[in-house]
Short mmCIF file of C-alpha atoms in Angstrom, two decimals:
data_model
loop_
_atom_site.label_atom_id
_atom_site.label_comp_id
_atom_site.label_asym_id
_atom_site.label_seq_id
_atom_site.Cartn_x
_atom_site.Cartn_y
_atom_site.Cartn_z
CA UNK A 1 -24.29 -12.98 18.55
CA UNK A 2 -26.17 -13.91 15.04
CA UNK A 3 -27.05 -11.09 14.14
CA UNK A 4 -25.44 -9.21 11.12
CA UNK A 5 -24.63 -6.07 11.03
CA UNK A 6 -25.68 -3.80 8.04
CA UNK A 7 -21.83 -3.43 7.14
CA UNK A 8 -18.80 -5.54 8.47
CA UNK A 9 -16.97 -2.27 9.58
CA UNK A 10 -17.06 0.64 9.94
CA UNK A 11 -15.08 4.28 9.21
CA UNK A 12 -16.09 7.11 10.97
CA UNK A 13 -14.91 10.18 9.76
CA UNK A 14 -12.75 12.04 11.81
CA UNK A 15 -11.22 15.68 11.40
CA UNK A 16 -10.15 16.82 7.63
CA UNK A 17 -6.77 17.36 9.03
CA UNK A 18 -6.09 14.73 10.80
CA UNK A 19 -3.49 12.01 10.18
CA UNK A 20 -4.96 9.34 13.12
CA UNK A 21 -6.87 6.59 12.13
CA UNK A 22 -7.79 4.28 15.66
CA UNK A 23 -8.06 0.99 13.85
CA UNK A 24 -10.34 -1.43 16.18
CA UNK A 25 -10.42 -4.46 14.93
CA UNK A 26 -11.40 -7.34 17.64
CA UNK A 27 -13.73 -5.49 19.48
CA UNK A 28 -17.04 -7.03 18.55
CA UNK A 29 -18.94 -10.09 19.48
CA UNK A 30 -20.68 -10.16 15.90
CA UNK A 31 -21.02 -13.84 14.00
CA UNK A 32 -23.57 -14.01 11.07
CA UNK A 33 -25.93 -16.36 11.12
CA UNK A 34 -24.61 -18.38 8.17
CA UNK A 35 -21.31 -18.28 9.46
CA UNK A 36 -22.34 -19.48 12.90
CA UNK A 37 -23.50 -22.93 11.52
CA UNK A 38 -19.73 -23.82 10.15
CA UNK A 39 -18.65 -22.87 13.70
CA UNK A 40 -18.12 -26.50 15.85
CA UNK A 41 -18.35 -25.42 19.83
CA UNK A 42 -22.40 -24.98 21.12
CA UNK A 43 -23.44 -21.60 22.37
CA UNK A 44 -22.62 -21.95 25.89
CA UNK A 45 -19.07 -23.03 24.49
CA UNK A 46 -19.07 -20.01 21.92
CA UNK A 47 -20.11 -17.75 24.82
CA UNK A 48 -16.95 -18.65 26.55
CA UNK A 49 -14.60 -17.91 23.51
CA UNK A 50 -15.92 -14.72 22.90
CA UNK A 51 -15.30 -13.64 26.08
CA UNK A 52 -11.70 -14.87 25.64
CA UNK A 53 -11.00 -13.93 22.39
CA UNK A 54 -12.80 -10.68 21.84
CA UNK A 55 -10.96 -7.22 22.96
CA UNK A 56 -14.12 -6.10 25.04
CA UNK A 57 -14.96 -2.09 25.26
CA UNK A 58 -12.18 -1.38 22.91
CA UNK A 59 -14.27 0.42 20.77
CA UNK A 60 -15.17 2.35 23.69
CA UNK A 61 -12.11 3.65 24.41
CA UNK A 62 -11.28 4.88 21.15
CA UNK A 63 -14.86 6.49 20.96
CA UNK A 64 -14.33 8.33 24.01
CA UNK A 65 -10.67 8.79 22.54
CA UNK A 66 -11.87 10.61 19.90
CA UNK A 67 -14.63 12.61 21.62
CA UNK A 68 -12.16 14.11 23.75
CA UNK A 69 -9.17 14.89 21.26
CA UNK A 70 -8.72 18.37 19.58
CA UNK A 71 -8.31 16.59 16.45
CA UNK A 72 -10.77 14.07 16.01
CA UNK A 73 -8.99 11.12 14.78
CA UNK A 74 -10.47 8.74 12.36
CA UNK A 75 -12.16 5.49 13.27
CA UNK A 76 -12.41 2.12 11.33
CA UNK A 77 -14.08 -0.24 13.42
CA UNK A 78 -14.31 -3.84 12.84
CA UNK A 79 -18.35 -4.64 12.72
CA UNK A 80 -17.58 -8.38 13.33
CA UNK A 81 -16.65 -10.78 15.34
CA UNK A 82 -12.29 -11.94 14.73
CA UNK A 83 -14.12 -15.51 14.84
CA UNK A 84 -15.59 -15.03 11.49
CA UNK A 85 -12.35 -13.47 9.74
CA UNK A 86 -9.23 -11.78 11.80
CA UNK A 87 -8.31 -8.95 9.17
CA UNK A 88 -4.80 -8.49 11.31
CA UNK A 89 -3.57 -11.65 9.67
CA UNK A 90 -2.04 -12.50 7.09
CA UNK A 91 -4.40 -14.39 4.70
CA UNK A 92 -1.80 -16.71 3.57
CA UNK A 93 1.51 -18.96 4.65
CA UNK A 94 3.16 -15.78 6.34
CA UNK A 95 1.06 -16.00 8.94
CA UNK A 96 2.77 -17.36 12.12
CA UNK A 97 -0.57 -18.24 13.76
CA UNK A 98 -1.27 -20.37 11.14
CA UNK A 99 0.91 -23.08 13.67
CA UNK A 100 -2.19 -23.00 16.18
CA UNK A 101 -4.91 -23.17 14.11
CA UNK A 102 -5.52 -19.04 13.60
CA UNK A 103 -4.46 -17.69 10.69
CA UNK A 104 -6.97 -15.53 9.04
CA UNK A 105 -9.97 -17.96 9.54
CA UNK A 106 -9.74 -19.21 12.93
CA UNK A 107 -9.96 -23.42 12.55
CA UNK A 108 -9.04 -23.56 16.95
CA UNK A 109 -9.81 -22.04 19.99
CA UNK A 110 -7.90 -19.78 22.49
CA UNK A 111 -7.58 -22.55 24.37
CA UNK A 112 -6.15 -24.86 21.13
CA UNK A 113 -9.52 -26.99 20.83
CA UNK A 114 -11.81 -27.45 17.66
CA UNK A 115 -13.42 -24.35 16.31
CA UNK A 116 -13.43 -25.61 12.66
CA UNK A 117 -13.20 -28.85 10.98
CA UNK A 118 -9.08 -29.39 10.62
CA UNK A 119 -9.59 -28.88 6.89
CA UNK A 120 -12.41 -26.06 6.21
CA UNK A 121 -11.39 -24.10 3.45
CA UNK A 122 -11.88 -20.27 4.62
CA UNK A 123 -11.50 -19.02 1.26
CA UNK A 124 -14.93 -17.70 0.92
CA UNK A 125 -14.75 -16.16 4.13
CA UNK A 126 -11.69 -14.49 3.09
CA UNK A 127 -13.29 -13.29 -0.15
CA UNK A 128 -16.46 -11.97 1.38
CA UNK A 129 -14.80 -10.40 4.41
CA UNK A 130 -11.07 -10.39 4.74
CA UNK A 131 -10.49 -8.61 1.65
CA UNK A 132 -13.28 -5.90 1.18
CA UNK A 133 -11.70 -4.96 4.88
CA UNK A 134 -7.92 -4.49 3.56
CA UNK A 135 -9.28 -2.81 0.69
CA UNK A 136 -11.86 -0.22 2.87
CA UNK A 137 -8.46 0.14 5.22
CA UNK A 138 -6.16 0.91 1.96
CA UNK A 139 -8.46 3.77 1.02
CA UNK A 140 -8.54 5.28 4.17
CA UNK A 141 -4.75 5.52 4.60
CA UNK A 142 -4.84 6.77 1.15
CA UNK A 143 -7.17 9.20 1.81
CA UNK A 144 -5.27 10.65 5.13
CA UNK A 145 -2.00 10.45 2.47
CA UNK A 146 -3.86 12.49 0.19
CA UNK A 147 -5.02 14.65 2.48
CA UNK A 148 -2.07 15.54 4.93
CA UNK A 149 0.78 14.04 3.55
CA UNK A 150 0.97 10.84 5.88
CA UNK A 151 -1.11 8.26 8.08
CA UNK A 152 -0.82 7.37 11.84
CA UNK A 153 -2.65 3.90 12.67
CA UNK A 154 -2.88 2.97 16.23
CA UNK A 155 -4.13 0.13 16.70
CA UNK A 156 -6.60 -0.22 20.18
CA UNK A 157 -6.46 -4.28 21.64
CA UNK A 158 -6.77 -5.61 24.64
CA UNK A 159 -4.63 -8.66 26.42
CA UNK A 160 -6.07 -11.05 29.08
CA UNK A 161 -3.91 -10.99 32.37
CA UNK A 162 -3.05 -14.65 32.66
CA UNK A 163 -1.31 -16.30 29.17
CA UNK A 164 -3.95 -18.52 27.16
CA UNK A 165 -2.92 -21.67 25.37
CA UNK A 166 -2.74 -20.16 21.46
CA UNK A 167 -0.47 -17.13 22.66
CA UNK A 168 3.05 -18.00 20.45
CA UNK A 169 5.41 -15.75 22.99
CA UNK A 170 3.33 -15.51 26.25
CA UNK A 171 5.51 -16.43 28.47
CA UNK A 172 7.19 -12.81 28.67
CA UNK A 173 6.48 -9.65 30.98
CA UNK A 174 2.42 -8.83 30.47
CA UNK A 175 2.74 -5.19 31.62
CA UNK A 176 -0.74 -3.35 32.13
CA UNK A 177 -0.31 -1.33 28.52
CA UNK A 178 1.91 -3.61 26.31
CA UNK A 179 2.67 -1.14 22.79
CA UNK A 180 3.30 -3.13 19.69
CA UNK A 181 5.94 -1.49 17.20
CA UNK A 182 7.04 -2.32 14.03
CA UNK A 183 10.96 -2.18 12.55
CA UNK A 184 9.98 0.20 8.92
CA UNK A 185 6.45 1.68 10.02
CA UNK A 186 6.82 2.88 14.15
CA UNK A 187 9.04 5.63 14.48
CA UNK A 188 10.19 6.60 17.79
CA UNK A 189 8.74 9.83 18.38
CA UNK A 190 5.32 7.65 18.54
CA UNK A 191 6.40 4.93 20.78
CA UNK A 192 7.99 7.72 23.37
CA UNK A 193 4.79 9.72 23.00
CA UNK A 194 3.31 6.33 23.74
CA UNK A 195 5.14 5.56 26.78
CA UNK A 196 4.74 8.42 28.38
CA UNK A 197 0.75 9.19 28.05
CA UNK A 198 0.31 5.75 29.07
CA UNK A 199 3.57 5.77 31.66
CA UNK A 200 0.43 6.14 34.86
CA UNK A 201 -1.50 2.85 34.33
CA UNK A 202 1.60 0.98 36.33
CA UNK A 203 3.91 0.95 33.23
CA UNK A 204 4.81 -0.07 29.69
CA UNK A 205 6.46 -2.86 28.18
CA UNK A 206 7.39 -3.40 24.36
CA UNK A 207 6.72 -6.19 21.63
CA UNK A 208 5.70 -8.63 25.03
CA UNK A 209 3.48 -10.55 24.69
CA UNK A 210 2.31 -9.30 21.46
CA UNK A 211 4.25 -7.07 18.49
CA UNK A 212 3.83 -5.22 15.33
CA UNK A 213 1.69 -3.26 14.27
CA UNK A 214 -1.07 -3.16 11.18
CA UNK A 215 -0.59 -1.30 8.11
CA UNK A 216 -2.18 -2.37 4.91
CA UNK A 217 -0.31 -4.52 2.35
CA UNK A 218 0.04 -1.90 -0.05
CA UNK A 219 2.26 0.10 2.08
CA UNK A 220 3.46 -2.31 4.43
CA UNK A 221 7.71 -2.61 4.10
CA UNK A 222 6.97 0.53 1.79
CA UNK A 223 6.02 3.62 2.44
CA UNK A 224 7.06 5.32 5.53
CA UNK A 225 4.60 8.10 5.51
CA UNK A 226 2.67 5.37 7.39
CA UNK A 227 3.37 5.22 10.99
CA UNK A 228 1.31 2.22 12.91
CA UNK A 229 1.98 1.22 16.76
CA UNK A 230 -0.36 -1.00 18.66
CA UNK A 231 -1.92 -0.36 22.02
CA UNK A 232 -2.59 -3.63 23.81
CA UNK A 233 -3.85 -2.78 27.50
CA UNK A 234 -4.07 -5.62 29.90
CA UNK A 235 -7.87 -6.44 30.45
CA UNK A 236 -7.96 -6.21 34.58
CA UNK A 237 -6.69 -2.66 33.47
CA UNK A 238 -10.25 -1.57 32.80
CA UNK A 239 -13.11 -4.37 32.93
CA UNK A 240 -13.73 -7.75 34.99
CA UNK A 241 -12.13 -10.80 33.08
CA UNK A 242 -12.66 -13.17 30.66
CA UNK A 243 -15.83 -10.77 29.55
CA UNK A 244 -17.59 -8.80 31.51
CA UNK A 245 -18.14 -4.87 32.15
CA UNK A 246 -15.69 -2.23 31.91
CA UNK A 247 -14.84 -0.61 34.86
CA UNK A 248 -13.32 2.89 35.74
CA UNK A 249 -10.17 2.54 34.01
CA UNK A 250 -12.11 2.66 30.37
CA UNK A 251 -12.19 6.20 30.85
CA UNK A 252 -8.84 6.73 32.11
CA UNK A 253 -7.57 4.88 29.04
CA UNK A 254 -9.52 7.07 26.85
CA UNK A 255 -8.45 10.00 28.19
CA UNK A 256 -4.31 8.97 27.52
CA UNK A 257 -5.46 7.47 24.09
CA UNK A 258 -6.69 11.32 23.65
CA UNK A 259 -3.64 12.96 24.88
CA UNK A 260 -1.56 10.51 21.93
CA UNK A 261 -3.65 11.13 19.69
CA UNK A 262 -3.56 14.95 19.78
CA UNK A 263 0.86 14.27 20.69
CA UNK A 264 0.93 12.68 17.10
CA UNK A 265 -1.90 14.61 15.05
CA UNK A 266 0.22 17.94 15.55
CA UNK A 267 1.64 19.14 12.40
#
């Protein structure tokens, strides 16, 4: 859990022709040492909100995602645990979250206790983290611009099965693959491409419990070359819950991701 990786994500190159980027970004259990000490809960305590809060084997599926499409997609993987920065936020007062304590630096729990003192200024975090993210994230959708002409991010989360205490709209349908669109940036040849490779896990709901998708600030509202949707799958989908191992539907999951994946990277 303290130990730091040697880079706080992570981009692995995909196919030159490819306009996929699987953007994992909660995936990881990862709190530097340094950061760790302005962290309130004990370790047994920590223990139990990472298995809440982190979006366990995620990075697995999109690994096996990518091994098995035609068109290797790209990969930028968050290195770090969300509890040290969440780069899906926004880092400032547009941030709905901000209301429970979890905007981009997390000062609650999942379950709405103290994870932070009430008045820790994150700003450092945000420098040292948050932004060299958004800025490694920019250059990789300008790179896919560059190189093909437009961007696809899909987004690969997970969702626990019962609602937890911080969840803003929770108390809608929690279908077993819950896809995240956004108004300007998901178009809806990718959400019915969507629906359908993931139509055999029991169903798909929309926006419930969680919407949007990320795109980078520079083009968000912008530039409609770049398409995002997010995958949320329902955790007793494909591993024991709060955190424990994946189970057989990991590869199952995969296997759809694959099949979107090469649906969207056609030209």
């Amino acid at each position: 859990m303290n130990d730091q990786p040697a880079a706080s994500f992570q981009l692995l190159p995909g196919a030159a022709e490819s306009p996929v980027i699987l953007h994992v970004p909660h995936s990881s259990r990862a709190i530097p040492a340094d950061v760790r000490r302005g962290i309130m809960l004990d370790d047994p305590a920590l223990e139990r909100e990472l298995d809440h809060i982190t979006d366990s084997h995620t990075a697995e599926i999109a690994a096996g995602a990518a091994s098995a499409s035609v068109r290797t997609p790209w990969r930028f993987v968050n290195q770090l645990s969300r509890l040290v920065v969440d780069p899906e936020r926004f880092p400032d007062e547009r941030e709905e979250l901000l209301a429970v304590g979890m905007g981009a630096v997390y000062t609650r729990t999942t379950h709405r206790e103290k994870l932070r003192p009430a008045d820790y200024d994150g700003q450092s975090l945000i420098a040292r983290y948050f932004h060299p993210y958004s800025e490694a994230m920019t250059e990789a959708v300008a790179n896919r611009l560059e190189a093909v002409g437009r961007a696809v991010i899909i987004d690969v989360h997970s969702y626990p099965t019962e609602q937890l205490p911080y969840e803003l709209h929770g108390d809608g349908p929690r279908p077993p693959v819950c896809l995240g669109t956004d108004g300007f940036h998901t178009p809806s040849d990718l959400l019915a491409h969507a629906e359908k490779t993931f139509a055999g896990f029991g169903g798909t709901g929309i926006n419930s419990p969680f919407s949007g998708g990320y795109v980078p600030l520079k083009y968000y509202g912008a530039d409609p070359r770049v398409s995002a949707l997010m995958v949320e799958v329902r955790r007793d989908v494909y591993m024991r819950e709060p955190g424990g191992p994946a189970g057989h539907g990991l590869d199952a999951l995969a296997a759809a991701l694959a099949e979107l994946v090469d649906a969207v990277s056609a030209p």
